[in-house]
Tab-separated table of C-alpha atoms and ligand atoms in Angstrom:
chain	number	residue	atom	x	y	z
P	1	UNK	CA	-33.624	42.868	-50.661
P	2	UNK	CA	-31.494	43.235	-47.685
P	3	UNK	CA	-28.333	45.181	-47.322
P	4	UNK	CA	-25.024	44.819	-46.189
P	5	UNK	CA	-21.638	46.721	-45.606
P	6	UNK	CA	-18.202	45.965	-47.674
P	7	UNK	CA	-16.241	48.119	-45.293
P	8	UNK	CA	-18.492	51.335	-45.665
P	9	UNK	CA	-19.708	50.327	-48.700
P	10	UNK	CA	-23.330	49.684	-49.025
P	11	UNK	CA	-24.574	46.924	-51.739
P	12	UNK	CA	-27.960	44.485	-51.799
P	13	UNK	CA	-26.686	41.186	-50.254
P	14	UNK	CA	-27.055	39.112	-53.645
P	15	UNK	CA	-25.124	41.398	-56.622
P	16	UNK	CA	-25.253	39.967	-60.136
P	17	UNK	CA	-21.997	38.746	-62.083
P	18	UNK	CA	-22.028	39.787	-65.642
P	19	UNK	CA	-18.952	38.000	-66.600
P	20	UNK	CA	-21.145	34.891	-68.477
P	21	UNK	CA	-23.092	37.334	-70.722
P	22	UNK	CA	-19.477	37.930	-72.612
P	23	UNK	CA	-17.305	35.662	-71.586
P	24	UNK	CA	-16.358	32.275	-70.854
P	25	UNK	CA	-19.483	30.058	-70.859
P	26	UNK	CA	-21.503	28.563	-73.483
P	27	UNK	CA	-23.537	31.226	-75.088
P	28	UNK	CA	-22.031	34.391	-74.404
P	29	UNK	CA	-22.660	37.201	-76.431
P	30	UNK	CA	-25.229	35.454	-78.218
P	31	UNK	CA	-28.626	37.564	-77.046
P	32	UNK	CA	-27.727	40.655	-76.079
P	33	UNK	CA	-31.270	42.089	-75.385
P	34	UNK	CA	-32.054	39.004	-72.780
P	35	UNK	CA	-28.533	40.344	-70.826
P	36	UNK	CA	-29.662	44.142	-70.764
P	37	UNK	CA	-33.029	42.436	-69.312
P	38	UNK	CA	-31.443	40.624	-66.624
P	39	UNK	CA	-29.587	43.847	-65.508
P	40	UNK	CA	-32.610	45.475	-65.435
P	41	UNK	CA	-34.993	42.793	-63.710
P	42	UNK	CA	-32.002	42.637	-61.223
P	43	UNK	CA	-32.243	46.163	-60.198
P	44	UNK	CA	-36.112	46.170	-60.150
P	45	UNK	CA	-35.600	43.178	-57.891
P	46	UNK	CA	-32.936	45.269	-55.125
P	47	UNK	CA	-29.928	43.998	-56.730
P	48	UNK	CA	-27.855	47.580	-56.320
P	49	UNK	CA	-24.291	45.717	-56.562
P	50	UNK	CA	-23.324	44.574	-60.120
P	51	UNK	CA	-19.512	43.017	-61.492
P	52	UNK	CA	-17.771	43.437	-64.543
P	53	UNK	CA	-13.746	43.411	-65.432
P	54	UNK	CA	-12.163	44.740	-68.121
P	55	UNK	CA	-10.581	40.778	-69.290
P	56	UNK	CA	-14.614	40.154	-69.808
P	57	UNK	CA	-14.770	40.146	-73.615
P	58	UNK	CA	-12.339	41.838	-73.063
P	59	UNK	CA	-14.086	44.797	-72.690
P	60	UNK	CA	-17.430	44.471	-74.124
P	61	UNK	CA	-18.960	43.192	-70.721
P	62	UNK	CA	-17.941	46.870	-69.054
P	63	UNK	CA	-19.498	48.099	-72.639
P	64	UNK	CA	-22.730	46.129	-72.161
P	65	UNK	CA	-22.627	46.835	-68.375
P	66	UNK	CA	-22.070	50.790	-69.594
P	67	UNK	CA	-25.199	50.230	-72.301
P	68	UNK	CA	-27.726	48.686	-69.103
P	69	UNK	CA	-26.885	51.178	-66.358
P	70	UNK	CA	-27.655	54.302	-68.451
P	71	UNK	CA	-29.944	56.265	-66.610
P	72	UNK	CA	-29.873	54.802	-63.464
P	73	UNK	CA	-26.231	54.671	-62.797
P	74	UNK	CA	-26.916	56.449	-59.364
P	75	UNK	CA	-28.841	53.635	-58.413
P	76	UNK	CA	-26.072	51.280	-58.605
P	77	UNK	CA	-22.739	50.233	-56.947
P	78	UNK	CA	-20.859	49.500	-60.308
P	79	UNK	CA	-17.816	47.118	-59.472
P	80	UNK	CA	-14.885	46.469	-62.189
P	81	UNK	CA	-11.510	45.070	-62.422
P	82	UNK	CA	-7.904	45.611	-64.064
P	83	UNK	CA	-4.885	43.833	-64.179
P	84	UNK	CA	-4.710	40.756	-66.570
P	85	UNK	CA	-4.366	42.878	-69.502
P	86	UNK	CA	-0.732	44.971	-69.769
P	87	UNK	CA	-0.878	48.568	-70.995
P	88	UNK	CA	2.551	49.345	-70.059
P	89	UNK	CA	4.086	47.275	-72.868
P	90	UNK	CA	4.238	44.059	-70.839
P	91	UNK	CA	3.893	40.583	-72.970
P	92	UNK	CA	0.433	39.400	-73.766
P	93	UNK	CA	-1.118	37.220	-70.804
P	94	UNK	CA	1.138	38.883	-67.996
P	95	UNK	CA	-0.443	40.600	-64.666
P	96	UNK	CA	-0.250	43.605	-64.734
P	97	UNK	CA	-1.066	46.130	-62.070
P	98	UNK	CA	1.894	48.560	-62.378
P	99	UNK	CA	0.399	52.425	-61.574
P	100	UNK	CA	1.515	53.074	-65.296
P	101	UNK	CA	-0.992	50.272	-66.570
P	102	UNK	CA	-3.431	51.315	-63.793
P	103	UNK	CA	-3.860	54.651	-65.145
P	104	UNK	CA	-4.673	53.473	-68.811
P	105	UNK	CA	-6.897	51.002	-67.682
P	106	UNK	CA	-9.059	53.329	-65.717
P	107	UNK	CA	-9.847	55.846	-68.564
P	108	UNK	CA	-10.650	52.677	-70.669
P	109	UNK	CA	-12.422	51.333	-68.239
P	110	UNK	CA	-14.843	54.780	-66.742
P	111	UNK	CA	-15.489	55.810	-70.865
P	112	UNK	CA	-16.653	51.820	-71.724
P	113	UNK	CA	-18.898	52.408	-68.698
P	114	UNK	CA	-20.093	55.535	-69.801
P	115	UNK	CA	-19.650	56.997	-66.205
P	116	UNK	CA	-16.701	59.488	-64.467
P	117	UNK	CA	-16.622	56.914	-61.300
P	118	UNK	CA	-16.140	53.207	-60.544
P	119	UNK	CA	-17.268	52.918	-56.921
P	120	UNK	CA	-15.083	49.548	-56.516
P	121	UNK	CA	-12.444	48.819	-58.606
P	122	UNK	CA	-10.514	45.584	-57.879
P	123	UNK	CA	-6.898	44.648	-58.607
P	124	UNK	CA	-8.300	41.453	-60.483
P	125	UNK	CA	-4.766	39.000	-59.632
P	126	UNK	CA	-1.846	40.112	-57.608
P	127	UNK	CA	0.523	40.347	-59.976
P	128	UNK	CA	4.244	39.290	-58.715
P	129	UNK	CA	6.009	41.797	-60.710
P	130	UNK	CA	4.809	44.823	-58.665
P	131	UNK	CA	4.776	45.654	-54.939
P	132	UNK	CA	1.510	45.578	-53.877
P	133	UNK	CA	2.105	49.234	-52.452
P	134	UNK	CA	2.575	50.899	-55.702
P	135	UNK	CA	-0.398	49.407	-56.714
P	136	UNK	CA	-2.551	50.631	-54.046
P	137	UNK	CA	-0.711	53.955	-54.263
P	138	UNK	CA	-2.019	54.188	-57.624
P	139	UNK	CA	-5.749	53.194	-56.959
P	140	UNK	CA	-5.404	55.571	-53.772
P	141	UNK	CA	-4.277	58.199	-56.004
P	142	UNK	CA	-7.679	57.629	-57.889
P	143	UNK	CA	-9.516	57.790	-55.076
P	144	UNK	CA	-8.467	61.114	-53.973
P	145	UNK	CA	-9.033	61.914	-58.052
P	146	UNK	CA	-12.511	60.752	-57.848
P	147	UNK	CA	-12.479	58.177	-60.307
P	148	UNK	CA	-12.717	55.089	-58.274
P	149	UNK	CA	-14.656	55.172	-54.492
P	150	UNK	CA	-13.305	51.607	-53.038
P	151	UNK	CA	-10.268	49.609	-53.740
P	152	UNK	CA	-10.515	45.991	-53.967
P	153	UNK	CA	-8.385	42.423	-54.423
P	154	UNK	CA	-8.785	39.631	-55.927
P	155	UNK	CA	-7.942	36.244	-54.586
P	156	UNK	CA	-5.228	37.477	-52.925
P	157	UNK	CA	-3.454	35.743	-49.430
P	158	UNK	CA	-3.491	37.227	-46.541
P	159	UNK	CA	-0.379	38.768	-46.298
P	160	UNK	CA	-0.896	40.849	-49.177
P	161	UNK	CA	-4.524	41.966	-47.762
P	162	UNK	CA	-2.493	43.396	-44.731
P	163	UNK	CA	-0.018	45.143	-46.882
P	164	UNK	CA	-2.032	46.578	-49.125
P	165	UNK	CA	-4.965	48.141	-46.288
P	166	UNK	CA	-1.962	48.921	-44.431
P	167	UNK	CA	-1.401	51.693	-47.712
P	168	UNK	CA	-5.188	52.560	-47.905
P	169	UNK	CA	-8.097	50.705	-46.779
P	170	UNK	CA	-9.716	47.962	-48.803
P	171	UNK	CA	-13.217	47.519	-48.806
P	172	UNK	CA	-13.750	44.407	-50.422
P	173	UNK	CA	-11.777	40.743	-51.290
P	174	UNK	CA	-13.460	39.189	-54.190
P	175	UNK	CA	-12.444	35.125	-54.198
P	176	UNK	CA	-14.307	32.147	-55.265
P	177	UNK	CA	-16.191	30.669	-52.114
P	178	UNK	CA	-19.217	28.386	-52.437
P	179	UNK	CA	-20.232	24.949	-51.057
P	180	UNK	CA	-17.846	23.003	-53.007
P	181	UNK	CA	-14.663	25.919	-52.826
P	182	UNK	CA	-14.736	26.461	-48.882
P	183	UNK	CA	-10.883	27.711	-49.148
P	184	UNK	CA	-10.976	31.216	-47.332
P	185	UNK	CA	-12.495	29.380	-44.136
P	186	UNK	CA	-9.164	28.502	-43.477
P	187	UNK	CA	-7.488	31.616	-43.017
P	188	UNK	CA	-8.750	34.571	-45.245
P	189	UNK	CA	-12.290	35.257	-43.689
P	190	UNK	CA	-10.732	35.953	-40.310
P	191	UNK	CA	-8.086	38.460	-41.183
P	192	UNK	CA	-10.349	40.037	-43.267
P	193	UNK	CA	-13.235	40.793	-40.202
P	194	UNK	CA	-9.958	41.110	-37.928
P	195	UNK	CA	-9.749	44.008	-40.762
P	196	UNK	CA	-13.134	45.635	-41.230
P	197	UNK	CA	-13.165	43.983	-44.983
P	198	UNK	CA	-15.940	42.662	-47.133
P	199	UNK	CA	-16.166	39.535	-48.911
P	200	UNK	CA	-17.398	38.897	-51.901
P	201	UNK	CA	-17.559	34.892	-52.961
P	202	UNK	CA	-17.413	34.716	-57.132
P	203	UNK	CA	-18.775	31.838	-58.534
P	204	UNK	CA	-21.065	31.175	-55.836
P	205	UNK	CA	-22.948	28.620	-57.868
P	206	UNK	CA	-19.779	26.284	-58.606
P	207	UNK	CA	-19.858	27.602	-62.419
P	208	UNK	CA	-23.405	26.212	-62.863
P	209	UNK	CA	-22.687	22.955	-61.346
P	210	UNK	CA	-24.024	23.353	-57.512
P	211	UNK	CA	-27.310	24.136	-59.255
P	212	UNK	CA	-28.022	20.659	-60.642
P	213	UNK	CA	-28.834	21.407	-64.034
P	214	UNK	CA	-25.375	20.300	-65.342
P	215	UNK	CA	-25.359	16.496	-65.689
P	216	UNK	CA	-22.970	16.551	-68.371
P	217	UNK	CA	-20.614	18.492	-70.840
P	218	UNK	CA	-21.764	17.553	-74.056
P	219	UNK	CA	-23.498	20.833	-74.882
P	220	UNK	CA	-20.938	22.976	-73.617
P	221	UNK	CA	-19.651	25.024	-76.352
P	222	UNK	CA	-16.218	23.915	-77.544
P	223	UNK	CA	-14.528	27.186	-75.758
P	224	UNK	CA	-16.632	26.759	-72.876
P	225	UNK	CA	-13.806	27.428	-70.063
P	226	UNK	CA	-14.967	24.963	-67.905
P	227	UNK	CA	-13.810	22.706	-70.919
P	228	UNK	CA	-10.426	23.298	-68.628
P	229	UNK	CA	-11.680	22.947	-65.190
P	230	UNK	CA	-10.165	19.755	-63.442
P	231	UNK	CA	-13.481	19.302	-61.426
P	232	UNK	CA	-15.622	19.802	-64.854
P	233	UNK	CA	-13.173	16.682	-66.155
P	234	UNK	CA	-13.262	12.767	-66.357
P	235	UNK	CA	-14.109	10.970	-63.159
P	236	UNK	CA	-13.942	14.208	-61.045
P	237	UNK	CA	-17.277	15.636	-62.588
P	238	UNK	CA	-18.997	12.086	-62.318
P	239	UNK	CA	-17.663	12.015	-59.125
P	240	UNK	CA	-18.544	15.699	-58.163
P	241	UNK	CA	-22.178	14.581	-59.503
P	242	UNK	CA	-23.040	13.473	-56.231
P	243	UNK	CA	-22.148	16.830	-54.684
P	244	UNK	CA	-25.334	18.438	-56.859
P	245	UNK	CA	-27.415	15.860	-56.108
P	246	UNK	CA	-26.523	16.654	-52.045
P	247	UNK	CA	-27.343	19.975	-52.625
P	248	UNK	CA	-30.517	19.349	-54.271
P	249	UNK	CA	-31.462	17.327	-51.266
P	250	UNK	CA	-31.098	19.983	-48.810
P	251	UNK	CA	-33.142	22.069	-51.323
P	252	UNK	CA	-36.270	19.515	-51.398
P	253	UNK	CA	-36.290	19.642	-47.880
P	254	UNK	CA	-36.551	23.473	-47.754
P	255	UNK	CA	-38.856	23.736	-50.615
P	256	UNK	CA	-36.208	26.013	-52.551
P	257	UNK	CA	-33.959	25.432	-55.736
P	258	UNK	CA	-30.310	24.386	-55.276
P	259	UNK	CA	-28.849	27.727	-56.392
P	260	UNK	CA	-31.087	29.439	-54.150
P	261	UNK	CA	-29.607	27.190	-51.293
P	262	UNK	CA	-26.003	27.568	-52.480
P	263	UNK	CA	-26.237	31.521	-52.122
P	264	UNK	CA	-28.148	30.942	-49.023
P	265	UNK	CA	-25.716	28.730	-47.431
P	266	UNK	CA	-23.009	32.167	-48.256
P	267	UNK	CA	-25.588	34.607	-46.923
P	268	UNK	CA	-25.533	32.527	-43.272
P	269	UNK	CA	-21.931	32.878	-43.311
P	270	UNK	CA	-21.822	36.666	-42.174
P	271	UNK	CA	-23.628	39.981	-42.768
P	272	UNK	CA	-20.324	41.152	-44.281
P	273	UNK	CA	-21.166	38.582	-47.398
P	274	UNK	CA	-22.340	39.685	-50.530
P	275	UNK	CA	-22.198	37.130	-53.005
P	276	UNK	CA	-22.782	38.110	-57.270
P	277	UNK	CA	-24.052	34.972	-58.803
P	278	UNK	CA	-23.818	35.134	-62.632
P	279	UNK	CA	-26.431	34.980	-65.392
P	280	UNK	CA	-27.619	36.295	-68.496
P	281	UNK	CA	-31.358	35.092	-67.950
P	282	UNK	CA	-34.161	36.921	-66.474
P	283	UNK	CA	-35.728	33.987	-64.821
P	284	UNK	CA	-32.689	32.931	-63.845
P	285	UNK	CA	-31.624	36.204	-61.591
P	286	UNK	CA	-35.410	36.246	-60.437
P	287	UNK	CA	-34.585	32.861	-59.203
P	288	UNK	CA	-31.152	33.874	-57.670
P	289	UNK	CA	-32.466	37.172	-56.750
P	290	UNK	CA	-35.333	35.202	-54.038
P	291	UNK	CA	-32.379	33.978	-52.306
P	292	UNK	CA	-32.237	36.749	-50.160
P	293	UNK	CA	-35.717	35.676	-48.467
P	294	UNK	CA	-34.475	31.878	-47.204
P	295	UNK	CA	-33.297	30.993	-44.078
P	296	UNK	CA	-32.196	27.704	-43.415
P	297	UNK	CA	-32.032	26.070	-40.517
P	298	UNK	CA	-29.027	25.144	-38.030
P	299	UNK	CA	-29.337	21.636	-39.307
P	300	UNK	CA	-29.969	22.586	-42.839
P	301	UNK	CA	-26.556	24.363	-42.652
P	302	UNK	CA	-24.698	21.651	-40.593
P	303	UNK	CA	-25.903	19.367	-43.342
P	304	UNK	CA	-24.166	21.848	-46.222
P	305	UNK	CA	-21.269	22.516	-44.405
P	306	UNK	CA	-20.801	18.664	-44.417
P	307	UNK	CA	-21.234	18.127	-47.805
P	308	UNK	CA	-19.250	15.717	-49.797
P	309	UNK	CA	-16.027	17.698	-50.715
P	310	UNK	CA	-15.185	18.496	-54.509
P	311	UNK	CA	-13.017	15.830	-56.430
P	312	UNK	CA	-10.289	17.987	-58.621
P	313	UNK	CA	-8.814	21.658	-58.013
P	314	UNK	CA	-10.764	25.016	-58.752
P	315	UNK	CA	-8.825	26.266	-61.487
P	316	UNK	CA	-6.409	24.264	-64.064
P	317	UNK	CA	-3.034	24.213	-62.685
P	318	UNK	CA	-2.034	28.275	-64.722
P	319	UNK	CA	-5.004	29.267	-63.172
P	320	UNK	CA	-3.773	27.924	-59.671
P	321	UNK	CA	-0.552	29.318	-60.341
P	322	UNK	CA	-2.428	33.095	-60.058
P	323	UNK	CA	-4.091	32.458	-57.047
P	324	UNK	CA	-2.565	33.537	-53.583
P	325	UNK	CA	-3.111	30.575	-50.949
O	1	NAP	N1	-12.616	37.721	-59.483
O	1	NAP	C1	-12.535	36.702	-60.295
O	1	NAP	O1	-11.447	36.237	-60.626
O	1	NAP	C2	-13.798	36.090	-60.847
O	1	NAP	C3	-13.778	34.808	-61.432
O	1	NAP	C4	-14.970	34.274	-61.917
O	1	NAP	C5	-16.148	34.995	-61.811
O	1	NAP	N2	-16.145	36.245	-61.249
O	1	NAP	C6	-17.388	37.035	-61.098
O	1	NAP	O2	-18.348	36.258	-60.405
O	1	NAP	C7	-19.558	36.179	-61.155
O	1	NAP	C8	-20.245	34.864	-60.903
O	1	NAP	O3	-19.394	33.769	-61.165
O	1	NAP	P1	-19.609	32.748	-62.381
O	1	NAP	O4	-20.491	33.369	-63.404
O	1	NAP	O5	-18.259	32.293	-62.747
O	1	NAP	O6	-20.283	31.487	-61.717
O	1	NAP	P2	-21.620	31.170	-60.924
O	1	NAP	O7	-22.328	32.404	-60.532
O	1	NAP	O8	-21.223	30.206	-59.896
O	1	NAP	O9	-22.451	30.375	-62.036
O	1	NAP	C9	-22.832	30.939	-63.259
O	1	NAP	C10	-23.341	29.832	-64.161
O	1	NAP	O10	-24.505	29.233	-63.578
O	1	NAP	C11	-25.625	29.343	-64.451
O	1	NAP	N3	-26.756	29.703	-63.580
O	1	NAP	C12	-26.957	30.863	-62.914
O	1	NAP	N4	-28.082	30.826	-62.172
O	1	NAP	C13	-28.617	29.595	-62.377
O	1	NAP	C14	-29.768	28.954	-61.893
O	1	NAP	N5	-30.596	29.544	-61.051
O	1	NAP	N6	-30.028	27.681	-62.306
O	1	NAP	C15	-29.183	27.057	-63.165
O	1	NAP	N7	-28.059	27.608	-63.653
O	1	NAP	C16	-27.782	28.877	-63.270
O	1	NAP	C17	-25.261	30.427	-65.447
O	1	NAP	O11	-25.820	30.154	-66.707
O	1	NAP	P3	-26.734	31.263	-67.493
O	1	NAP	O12	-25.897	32.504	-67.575
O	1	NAP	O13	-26.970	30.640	-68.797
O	1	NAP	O14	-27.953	31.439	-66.641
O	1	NAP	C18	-23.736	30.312	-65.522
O	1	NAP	O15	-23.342	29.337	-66.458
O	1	NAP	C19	-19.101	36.402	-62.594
O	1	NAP	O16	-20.166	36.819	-63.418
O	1	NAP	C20	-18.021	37.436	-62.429
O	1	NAP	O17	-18.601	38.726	-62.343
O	1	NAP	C21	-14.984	36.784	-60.763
């Protein structure tokens, strides 16, 4: 498994997102035993970069995570992330990234862990009710504490990436990127190299969808978020069918799966990519994991970067609402 820098922060070039095995998708927290597997088979693979958040559960994904890296927690760049849950008193479902909910959230977050550092701990949504330079004056407090090693954002604009690493530097932006969410093309990937920042694209795999095996919602549990998301809908996801089956072309050609061309397609974007596909099967993340050893060709990638674009926005519109563009 290859290597790259987030800043100075070294991690594999494929992490794992752990976010599914509690959270979210059909079948969370169902098999326990299978997730702690597919941590493990991921770092006997080279996977040394692995995602959690405290909202995951919320906070029995950072437990599980805690349960799988016993032991080998030196091994690992362990990434988490506060700020949709208030523990300053704020109403239920605000941001919140004051430093007064900051420093509750950490404790919470290191003893679910089971470890006495984070070494990259995101602001999970920039939260409109707090400069952005209290916030990183808290985390950079932490820092100098020891409890966290790197300060991150997530999907956060480019305005508040300069104000914040203007504070202290950040060594990682953590937004959704993939073949059908191309968004930080526009703008964000420039500042952030203009910056010495890493990227790290969530949901690299379009939710499931990029890698075929979703031809329909029917089995999708009835909380299944993507229940919610506009391109997982009506005529967008018949429409956004034909996106797959694009991928999957591209994929037949180079003898590889479509989710091992989807994180390929991010890997050829820059050596300052690392993107954490999520799953909660071993054969899945062995799958994922061989990513790392596919190159595709200039006209394999021209092909991708031309694919047809996604009918139907990324998040519902509250979830737009919390994204910086
Ligand atoms: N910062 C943020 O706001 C934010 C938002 C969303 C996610 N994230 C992070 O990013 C990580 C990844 O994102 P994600 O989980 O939303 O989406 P994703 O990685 O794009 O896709 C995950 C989905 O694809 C399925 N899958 C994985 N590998 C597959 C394969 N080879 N073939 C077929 N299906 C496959 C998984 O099912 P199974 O689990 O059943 O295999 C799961 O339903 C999360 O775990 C989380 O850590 C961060």
């Amino acid at each position: 498994m290859k290597h790259i820098k987030l800043g100075n922060l070294d991690v594999s070039r494929i992490g794992l997102g752990t976010m599914g095995m509690n959270a979210f998708y059909t079948g969370h927290s169902q098999d326990e035993a299978e997730s702690i597997r597919t941590i493990h088979r991921a770092f006997d693979l080279g996977v040394t970069f692995i995602d959690t958040a405290e909202v995951y559960g919320p906070f029995t994904n950072e437990e599980l995570v805690g349960r799988a890296v016993k032991g080998r927690r030196d091994e690992v760049v362990v990434a988490t992330k506060f700020g949709f849950l208030s523990h300053s008193g704020r109403a239920a479902g605000s941001l919140d990234s004051s430093p007064a909910s900051i420093r509750t959230a950490v404790e919470g977050s290191l003893k679910r862990l089971g470890t006495d550092y984070i070494d990259l701990y995101y602001q999970h949504r920039v939260d409109p009710d707090t400069p952005i330079e209290d916030t990183v004056g808290a985390l950079a407090e932490l820092v100098a504490e020891g409890k966290i090693r790197h300060i991150g954002l997530s999907e956060a604009g480019v305005g508040t990436i300069r104000r914040a690493h203007a504070v202290h530097p950040v060594t990682a932006l953590q937004s959704e990127y993939s073949l059908w969410t191309r968004d930080p093309e526009a703008e964000v990937l420039t500042v952030l190299r203009e910056l010495g920042i890493g990227f790290v694209p969530y949901s690299p795999l379009g939710h499931g969808f990029l890698t075929g095996q979703i031809r329909s919602t029917d089995d999708f549990a009835e909380d299944d978020w993507r229940r919610t998301n506009p391109r997982f809908m009506g005529e967008n996801f018949q429409r956004n069918l034909r996106v797959a089956d694009e991928v999957k072309a591209v994929a037949d050609e180079v003898g590889a799966t479509p989710a091992q061309v989807a994180l390929a397609w991010l890997l050829a974007q820059g050596d300052d990519i690392a993107p954490i596909p999520g799953t909660k099967r071993v054969e899945r993340v062995e799958e994922n994991t061989a990513a790392d050893s596919i190159e595709l060709s200039a006209e394999q990638i021209a092909k991708l970067d031309d694919l047809t674009p996604a009918a139907g926005d990324s998040h519902n519109e509250a979830g737009m609402r919390l994204l910086e563009r």
